[in-house]
Coordinates of C-alpha atoms in Angstrom, one line a residue:
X1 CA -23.0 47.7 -89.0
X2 CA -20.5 45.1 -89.0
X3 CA -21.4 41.3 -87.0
X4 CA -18.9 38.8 -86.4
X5 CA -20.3 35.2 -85.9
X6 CA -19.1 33.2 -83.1
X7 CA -19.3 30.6 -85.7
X8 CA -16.4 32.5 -87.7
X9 CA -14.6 32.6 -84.2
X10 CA -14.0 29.4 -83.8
X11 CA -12.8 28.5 -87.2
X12 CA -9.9 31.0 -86.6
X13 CA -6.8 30.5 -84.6
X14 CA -6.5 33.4 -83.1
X15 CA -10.1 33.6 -82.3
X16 CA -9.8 36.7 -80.1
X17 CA -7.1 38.3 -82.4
X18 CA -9.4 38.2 -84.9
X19 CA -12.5 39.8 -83.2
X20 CA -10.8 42.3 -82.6
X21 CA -8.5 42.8 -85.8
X22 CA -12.0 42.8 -87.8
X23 CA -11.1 39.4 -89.6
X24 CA -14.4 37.7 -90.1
X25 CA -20.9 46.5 -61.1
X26 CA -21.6 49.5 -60.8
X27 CA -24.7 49.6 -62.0
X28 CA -25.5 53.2 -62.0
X29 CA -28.7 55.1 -61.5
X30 CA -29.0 58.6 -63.5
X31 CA -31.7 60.0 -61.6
X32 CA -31.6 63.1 -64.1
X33 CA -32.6 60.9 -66.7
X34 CA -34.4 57.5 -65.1
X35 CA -31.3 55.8 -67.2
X36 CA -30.2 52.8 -65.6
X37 CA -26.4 51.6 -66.9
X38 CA -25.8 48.1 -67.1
X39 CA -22.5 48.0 -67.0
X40 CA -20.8 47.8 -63.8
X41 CA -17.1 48.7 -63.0
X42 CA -15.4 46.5 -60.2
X43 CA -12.9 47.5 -57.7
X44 CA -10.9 45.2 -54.9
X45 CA -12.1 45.4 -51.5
X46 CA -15.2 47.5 -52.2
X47 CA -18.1 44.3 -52.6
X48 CA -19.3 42.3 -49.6
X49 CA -16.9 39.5 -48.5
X50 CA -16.6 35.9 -47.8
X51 CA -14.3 33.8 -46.0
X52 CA -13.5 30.5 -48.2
X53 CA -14.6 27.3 -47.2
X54 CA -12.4 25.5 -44.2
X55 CA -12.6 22.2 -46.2
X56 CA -11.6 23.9 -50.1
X57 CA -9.0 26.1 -48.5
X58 CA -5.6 26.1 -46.4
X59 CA -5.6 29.5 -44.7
X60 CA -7.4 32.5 -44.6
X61 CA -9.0 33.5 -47.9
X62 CA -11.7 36.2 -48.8
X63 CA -13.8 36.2 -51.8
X64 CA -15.6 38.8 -53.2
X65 CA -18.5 38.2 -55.9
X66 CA -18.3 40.6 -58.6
X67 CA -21.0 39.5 -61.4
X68 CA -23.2 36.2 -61.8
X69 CA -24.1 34.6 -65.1
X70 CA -26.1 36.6 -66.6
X71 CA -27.9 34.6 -69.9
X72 CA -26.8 33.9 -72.6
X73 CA -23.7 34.6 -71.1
X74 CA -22.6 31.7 -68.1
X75 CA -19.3 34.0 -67.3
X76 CA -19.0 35.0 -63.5
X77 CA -16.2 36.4 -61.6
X78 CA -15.0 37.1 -58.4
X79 CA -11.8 38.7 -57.0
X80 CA -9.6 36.3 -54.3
X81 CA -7.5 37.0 -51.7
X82 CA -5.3 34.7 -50.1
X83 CA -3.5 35.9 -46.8
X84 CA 0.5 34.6 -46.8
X85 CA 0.9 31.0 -47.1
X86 CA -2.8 30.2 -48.0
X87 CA -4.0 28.2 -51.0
X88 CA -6.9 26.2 -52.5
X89 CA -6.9 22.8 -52.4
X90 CA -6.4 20.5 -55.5
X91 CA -9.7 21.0 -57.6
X92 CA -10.6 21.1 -61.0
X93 CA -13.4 23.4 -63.1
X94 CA -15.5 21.3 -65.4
X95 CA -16.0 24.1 -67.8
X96 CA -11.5 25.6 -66.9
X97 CA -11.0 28.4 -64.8
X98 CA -9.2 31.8 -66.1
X99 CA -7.0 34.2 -63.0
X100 CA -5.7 37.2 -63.8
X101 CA -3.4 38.5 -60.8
X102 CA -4.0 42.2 -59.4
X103 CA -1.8 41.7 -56.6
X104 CA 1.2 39.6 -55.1
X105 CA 2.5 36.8 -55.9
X106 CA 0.5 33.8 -57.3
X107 CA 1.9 30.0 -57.0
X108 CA 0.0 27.6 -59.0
X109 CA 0.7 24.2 -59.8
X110 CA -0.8 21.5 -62.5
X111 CA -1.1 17.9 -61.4
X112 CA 2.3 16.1 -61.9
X113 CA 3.9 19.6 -62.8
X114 CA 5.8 21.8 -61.7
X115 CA 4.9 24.7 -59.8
X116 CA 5.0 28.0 -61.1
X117 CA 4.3 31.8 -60.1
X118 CA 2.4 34.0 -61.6
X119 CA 2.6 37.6 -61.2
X120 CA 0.5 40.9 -61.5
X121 CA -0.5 41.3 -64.7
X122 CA -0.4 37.7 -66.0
X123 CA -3.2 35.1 -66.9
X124 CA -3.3 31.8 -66.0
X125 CA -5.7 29.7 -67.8
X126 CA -6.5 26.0 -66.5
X127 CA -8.5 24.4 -69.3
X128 CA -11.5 22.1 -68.4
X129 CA -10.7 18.8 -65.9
X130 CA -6.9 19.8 -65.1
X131 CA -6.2 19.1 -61.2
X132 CA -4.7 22.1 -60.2
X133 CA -4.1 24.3 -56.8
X134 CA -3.2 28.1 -56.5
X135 CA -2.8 30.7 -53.9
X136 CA -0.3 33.3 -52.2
X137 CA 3.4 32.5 -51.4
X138 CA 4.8 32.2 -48.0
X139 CA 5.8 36.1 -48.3
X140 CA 3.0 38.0 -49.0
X141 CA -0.8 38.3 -50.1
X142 CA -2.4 37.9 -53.1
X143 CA -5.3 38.6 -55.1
X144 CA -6.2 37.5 -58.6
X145 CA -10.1 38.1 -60.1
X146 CA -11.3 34.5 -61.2
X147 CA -13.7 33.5 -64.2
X148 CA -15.5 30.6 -64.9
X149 CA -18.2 29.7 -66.6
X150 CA -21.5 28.3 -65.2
X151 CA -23.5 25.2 -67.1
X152 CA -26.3 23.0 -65.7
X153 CA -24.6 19.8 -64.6
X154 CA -20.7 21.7 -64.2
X155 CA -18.8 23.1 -61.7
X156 CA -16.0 22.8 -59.6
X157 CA -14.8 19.8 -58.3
X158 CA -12.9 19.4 -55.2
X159 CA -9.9 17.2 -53.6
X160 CA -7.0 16.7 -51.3
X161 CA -5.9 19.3 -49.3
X162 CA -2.1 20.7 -50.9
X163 CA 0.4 19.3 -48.8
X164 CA 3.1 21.0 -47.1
X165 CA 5.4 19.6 -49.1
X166 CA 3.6 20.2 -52.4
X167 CA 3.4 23.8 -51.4
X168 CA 7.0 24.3 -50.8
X169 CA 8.1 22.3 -53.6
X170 CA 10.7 24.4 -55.5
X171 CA 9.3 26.4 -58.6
X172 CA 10.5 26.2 -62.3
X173 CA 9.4 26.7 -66.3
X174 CA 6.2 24.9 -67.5
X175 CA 7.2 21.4 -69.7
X176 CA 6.2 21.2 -72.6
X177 CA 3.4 18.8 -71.9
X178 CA 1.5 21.2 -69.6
X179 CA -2.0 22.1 -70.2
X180 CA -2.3 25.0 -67.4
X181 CA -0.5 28.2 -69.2
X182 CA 0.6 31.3 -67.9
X183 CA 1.0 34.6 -70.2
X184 CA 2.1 37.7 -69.6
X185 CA 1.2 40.9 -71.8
X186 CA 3.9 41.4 -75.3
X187 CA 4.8 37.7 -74.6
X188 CA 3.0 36.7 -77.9
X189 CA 2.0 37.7 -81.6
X190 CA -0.1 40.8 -82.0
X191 CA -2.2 42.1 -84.7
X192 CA -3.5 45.5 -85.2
X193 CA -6.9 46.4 -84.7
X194 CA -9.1 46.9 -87.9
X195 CA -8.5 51.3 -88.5
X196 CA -13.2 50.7 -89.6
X197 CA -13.2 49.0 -86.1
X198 CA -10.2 51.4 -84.1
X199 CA -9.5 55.4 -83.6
X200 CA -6.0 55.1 -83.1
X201 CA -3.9 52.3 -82.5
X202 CA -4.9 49.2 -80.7
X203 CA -2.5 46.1 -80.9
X204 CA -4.3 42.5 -79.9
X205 CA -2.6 39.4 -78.4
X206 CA -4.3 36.4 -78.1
X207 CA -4.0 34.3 -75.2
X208 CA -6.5 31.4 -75.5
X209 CA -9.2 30.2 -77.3
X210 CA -12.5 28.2 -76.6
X211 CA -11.9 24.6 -75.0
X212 CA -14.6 22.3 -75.0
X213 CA -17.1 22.3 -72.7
X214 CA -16.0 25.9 -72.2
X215 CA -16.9 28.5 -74.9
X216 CA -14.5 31.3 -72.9
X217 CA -11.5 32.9 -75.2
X218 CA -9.1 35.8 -74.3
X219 CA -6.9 38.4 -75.3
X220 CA -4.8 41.0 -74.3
X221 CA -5.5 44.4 -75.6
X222 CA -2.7 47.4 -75.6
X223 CA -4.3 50.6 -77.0
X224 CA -1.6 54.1 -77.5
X225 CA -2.9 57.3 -76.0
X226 CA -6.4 58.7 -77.2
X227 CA -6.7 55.2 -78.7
X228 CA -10.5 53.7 -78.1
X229 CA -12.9 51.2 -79.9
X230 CA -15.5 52.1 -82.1
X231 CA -18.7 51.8 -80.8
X232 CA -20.3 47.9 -80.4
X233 CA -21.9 45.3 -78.4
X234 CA -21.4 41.6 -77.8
X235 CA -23.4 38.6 -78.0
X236 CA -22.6 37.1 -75.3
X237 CA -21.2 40.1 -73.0
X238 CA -17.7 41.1 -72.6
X239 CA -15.2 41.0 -69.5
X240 CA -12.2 43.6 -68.9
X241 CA -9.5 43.8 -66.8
X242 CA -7.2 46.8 -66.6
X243 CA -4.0 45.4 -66.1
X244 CA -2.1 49.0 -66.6
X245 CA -3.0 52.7 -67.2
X246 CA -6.3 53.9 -67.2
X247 CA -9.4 52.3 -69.1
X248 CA -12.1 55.0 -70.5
X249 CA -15.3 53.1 -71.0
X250 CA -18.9 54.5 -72.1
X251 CA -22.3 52.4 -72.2
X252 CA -24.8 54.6 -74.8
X253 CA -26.9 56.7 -72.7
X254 CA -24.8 56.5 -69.4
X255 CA -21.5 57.8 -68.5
X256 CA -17.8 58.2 -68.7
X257 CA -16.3 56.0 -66.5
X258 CA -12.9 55.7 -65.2
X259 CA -10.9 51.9 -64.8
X260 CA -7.6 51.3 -63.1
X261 CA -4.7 48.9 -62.6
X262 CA -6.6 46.0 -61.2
X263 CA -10.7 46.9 -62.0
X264 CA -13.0 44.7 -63.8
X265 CA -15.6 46.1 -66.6
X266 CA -18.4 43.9 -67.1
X267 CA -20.5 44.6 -69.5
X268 CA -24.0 42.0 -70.4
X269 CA -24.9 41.3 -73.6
X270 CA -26.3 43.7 -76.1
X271 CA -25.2 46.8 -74.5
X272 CA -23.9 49.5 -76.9
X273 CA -20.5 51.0 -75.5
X274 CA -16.9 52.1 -75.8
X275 CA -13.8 51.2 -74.4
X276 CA -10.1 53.0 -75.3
X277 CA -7.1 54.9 -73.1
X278 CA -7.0 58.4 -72.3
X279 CA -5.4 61.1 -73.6
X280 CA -2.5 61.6 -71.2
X281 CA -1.3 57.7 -71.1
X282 CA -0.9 54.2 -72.5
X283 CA -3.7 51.6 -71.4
X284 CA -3.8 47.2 -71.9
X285 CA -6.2 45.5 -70.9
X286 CA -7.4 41.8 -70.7
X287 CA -10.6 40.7 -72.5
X288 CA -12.6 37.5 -72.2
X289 CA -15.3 36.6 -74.1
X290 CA -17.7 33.5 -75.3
X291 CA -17.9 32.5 -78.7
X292 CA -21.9 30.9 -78.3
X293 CA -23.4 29.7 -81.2
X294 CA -26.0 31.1 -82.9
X295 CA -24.9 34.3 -81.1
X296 CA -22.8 37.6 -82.8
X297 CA -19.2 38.0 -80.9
X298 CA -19.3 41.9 -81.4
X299 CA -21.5 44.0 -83.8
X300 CA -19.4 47.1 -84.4
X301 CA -21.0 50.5 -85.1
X302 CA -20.0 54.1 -85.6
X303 CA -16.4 55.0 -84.3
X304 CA -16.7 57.2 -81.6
X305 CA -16.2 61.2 -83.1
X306 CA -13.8 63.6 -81.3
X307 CA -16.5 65.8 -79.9
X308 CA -17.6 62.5 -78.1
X309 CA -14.2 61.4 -77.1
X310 CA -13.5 65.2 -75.9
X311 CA -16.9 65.1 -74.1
X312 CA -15.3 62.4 -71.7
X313 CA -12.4 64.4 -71.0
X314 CA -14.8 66.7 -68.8
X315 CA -18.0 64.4 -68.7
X316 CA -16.9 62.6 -65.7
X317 CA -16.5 65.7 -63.5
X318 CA -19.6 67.4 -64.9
X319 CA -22.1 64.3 -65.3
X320 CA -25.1 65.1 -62.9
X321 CA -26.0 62.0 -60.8
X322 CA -28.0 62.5 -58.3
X323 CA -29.2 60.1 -55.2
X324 CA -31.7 58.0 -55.8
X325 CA -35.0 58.0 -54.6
X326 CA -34.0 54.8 -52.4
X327 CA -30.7 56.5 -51.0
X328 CA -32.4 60.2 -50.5
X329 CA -34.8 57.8 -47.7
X330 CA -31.6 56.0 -46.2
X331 CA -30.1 59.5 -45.8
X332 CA -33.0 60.8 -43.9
X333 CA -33.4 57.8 -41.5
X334 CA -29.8 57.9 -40.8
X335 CA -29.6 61.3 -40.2
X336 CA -32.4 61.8 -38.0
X337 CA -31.6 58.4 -36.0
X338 CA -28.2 60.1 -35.1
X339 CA -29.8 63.4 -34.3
X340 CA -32.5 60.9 -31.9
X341 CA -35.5 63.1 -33.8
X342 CA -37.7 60.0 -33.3
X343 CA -41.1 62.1 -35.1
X344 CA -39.5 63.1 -38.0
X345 CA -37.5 59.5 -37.9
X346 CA -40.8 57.9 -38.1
X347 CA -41.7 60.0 -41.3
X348 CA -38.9 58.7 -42.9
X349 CA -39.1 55.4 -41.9
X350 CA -42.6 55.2 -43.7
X351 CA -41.0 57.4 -46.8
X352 CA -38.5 54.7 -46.7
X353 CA -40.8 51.7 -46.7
X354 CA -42.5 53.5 -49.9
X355 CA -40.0 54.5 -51.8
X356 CA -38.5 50.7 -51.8
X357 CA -36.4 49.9 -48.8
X358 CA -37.2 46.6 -47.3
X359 CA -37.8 45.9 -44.1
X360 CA -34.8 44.4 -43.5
X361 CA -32.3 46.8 -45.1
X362 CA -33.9 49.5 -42.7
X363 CA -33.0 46.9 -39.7
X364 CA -29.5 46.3 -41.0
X365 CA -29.1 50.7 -41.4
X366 CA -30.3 51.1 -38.1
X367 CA -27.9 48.0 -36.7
X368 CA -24.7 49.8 -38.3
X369 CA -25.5 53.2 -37.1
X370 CA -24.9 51.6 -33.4
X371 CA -21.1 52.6 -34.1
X372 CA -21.2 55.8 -35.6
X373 CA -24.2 57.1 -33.1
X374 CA -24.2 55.0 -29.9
X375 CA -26.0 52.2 -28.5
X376 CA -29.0 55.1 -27.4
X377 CA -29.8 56.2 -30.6
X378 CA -29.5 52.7 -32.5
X379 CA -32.1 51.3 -30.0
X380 CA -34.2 54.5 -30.1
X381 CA -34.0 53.6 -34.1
X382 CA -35.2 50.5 -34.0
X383 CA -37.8 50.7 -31.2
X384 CA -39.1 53.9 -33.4
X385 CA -39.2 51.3 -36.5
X386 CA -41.1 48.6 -34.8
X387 CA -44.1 51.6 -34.2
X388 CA -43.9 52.4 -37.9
X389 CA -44.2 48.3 -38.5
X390 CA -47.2 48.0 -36.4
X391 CA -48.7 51.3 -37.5
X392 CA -48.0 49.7 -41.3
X393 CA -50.1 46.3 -40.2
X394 CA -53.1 48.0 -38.7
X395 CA -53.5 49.7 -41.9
X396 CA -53.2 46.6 -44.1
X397 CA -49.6 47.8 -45.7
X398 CA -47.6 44.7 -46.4
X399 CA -44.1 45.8 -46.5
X400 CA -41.2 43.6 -48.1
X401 CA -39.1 41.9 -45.7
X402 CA -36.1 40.9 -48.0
X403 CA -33.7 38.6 -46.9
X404 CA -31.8 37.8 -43.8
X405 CA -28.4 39.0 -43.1
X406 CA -25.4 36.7 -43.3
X407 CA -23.1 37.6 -40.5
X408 CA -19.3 36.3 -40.4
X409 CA -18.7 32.3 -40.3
X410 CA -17.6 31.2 -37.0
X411 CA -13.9 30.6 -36.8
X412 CA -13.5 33.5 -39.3
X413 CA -10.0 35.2 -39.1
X414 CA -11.9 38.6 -37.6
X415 CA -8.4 40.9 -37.8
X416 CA -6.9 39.5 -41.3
X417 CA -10.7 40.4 -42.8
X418 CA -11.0 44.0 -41.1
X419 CA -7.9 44.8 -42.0
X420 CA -8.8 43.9 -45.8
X421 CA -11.7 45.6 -45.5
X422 CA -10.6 49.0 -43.6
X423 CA -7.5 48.8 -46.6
X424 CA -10.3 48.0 -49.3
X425 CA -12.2 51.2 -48.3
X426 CA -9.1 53.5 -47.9
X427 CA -7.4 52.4 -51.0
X428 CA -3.8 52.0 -49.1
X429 CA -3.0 50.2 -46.0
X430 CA -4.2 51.5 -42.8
X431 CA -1.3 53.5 -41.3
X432 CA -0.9 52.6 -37.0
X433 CA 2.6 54.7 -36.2
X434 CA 1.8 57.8 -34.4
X435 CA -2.2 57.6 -34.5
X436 CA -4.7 56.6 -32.4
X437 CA -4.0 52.7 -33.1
X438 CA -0.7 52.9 -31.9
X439 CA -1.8 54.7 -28.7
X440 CA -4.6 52.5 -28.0
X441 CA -4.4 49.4 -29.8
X442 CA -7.2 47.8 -28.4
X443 CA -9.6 50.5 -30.4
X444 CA -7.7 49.6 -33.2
X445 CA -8.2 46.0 -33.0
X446 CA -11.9 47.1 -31.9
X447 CA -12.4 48.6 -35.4
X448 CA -10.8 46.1 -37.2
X449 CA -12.6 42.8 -35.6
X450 CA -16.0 44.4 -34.9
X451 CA -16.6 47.5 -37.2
X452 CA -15.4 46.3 -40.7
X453 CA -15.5 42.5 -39.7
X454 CA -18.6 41.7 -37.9
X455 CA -20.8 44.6 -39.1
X456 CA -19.3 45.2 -42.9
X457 CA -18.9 41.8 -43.3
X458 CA -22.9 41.2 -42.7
X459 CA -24.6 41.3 -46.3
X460 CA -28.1 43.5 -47.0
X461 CA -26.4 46.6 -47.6
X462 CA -23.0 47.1 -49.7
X463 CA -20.1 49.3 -49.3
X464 CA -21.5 52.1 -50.8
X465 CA -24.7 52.3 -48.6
X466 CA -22.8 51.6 -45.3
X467 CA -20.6 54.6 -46.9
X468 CA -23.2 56.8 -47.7
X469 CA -25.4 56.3 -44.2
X470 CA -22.3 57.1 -42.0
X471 CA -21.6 60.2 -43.9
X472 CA -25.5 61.4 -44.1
X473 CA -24.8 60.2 -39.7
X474 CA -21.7 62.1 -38.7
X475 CA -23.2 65.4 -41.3
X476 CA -26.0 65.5 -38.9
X477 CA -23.7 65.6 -35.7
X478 CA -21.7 68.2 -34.2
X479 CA -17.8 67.8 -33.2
X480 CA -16.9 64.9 -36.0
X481 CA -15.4 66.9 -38.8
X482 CA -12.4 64.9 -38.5
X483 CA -14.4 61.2 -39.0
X484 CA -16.4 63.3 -41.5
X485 CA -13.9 63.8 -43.8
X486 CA -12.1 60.7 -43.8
X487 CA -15.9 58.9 -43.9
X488 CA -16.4 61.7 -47.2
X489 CA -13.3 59.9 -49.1
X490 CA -14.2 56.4 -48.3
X491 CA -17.6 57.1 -49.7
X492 CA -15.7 58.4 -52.8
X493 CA -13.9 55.3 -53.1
X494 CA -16.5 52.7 -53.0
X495 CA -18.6 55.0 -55.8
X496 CA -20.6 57.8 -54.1
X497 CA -20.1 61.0 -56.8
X498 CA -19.1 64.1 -56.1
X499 CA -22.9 65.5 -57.2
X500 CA -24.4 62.7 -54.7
X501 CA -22.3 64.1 -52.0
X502 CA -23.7 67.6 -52.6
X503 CA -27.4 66.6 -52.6
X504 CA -26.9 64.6 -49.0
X505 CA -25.1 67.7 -47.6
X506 CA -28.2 70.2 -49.3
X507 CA -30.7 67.5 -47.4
X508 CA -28.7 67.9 -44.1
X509 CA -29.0 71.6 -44.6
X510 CA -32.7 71.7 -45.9
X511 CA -34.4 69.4 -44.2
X512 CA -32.3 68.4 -41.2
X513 CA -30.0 71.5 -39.3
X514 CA -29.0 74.4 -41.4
X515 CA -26.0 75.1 -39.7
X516 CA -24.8 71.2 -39.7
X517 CA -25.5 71.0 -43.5
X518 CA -22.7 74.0 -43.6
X519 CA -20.4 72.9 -41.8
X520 CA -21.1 69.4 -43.8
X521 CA -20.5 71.3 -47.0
X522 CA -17.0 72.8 -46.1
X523 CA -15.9 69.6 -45.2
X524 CA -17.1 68.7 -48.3
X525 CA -14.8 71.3 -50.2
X526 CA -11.7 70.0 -48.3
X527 CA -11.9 66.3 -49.4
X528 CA -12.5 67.6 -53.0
X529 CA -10.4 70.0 -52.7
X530 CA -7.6 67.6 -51.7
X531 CA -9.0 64.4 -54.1
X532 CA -7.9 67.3 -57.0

């Protein structure tokens, strides 16, 4: 076992160089196992959505929350899109701010500099107290994930509103006196990782290093096929973003997971795991770190054998994660809430309650079935639920309520965030010529403003749930093979597995219809089919 010191860190240069060189979200339920994984795997467009604030914004912008500060670590990150032409105002970050762009073109700009751009694959790192602004270009949207790092007493601090004028002014190379830096991947020195701490080859880049108050430091990291790291943990926690080829990454005890162009890896502090390309292809990534006193930057372990490596090659497809005991209830009350079975609705409602749902997650199910299953069934749903509430009292049960919803600000650009949404979901921009929206555009602008903006914009329940209750919803109703299938995909994409697809279709055919959970399962075998 090999620790490096944050203490060495900072006395290098190259501070992430050397961590790496050797010199010195989703979490995921395996319900075959009771294994939790703590590291979670980020994609755009798939976590519940914000509108910026009026006052710290020109334009429409959407945030997205992908991890908190988890101690010791006071790293968070968020992705940020910003609709053509809108922008942050001047503000600065007490502990610096680090963006790495996923999308579009950035245009940033350092008080009394010039303004540059910034494009997908780059960082820009704003060390701590530098007035600075950022956002899209008049042409197009963007999205960069944004870090920062949380201490009692430090945050962001916000000014002026960015002129029109300022906006437009004409872009050009950083001077030499600038303290906000852009850097874009083979721009700078690399090292080779240590061969004790590396199977294959891994170059590192450094970008930055720790700034005072901040403790964050970064690198770029380009591994060659079938290249990975040994086997470690971190201090302080560790942040990736894939900014080409796929990212293989493995916490000990969990599973093979798959990053690409544009996801963020977070994984807390302490957790054993691997990172490294795949066989068929090339992979960089970016990493951030803290170097935190007292505290070991990475503690590297065994490299990761061949038979391991090769187990990921078919782990993914074969690794059996089932639905948890949470999500088997939610697919029971959705399904019999669609079917309008309001006795065997009420059993699950009180197997729901049980097995953890609060009251207010039932509530917010039952409210987004409305537009999958009509207004009839919804209400049926909820009137059934208030029974099963009241029932509950008499007997001295004292649910959880949970917290409130948080609906859509008011003012909130409805289309520009259903359209992000709907495109999050699909993966690829909602297509209009020759379907249904172009026909009717007022459904269209129906789905968009009410659907996947005021319904999938309220909080309570993520992507993933809405996901998984629609599908569990249309399974259990005749004549929507069609939404179905497209619903099947979407599911896919925000994180429902193939094995926790199965297990809802064998509940629709076990416990709900036998002949809907057949038809359920051949759609099934389409969408995998054509996934493959």
């Amino acid at each position: 076992m090999r620790i490096i010191t944050c203490a060495a860190l900072l006395c290098c240069t190259f501070s992430a160089a050397f961590l790496y060189a050797g010199g010195g979200s989703e979490k995921q339920e395996a319900a075959h196992s009771g294994f939790t994984e703590r590291q979670i795997i980020a994609r755009q467009g798939l976590q519940p959505i914000t509108v910026g604030a009026e006052e710290n914004f020109t334009g429409t912008v959407f945030v997205e929350n992908l991890f908190p500060p988890e101690a010791p670590s006071a790293v968070y990150g968020a992705y940020v899109t910003f609709q053509p032409g809108a922008r942050t105002s001047w503000h600065t970050h007490d502990t610096g701010q680090t963006l790495i762009v996923t999308s579009g073109v950035c245009w940033t700009q350092e008080r009394g500099g010039v303004k540059q751009e910034a494009r997908p694959g780059d960082v820009v790192r704003c060390p701590p107290g530098v007035p600075h602004w950022h956002g899209a270009s008049p042409d197009g949207a963007m999205t960069h994930a944004a870090f920062g790092e949380r201490l009692p007493g430090l945050g962001v601090r916000w000014h002026e509103k960015v002129s029109g004028a300022e906006y437009m002014s004409p872009a050009g190379p950083s001077g030499s006196r600038a303290r906000q830096i852009i850097t874009r991947p083979g721009s700078g020195a690399q090292t080779q990782g240590a061969p004790g701490n590396f199977t294959g080859r891994a170059m590192v880049e450094n970008i930055f290093s720790p700034t005072s108050p901040a403790a964050m430091y970064g690198a770029f990291v380009s591994f060659d096929p079938g290249a990975r790291t040994a086997w470690h943990s971190h201090g302080s926690g560790q942040t990736l973003v894939v900014l080409s080829g796929i990212c293989w990454t493995q916490e000990q005890g969990g599973q093979v997971h798959e990053a690409r162009t544009g996801e963020v890896i977070r994984c807390p502090a302490g957790v054993l795991h691997w990172h490294g390309a795949s066989p068929d292809g090339a992979m960089t990534h970016a990493v951030l770190g803290e170097a935190l006193p007292d505290l070991p930057a990475v503690v590297w372990r065994e490299k990761v054998s061949g038979a391991e490596y090769q187990a990921a090659v078919y782990g993914a497809a074969d690794y059996k994660q089932g639905l948890s005991g949470r999500q088997r209830a939610a697919v029971a009350i959705s399904a019999y809430t669609a079917r309008g079975e309001l006795d065997k609705l009420s059993a699950a409602l009180n197997a729901g309650l049980d097995a953890g749902l609060t009251v207010n997650e039932i509530k917010e199910e039952l409210i987004h079935l409305y537009a999958y299953t009509g207004f009839p069934r919804s209400l049926n749903g909820l009137i059934t639920f208030m029974g099963v509430m009241e029932d509950r009292r008499s007997r001295g049960i004292a649910d959880e309520v949970g917290p409130e919803a948080v609906p859509l600000p008011a003012g909130a650009d409805k289309e520009a965030f259903g359209r992000y949404v709907r495109d999050g979901l699909s993966g690829r921009p909602f297509p209009t010529a020759g379907t249904y929206a172009e026909f009717a555009p007022a459904i269209n602008t129906f789905l968009k403003e009410h659907l996947f903006a005021d319904i999938f914009a309220r909080s309570i329940l993520d992507y993933r749930t809405r996901e998984l209750i629609t599908v569990s919803a249309l399974s259990s109703l005749e004549g929507t093979q069609g939404q179905l299938r497209g619903h099947m995909g979407l599911a896919m994409n925000t994180g429902v597995t193939e094995t926790q697809l199965r297990e809802l279709v064998s509940i629709i055919r076990r416990d709900v219809d036998r002949r809907q959970g057949r038809a359920a399962a051949e759609v099934l075998e389409q969408v995998l089919a054509a996934r493959n």
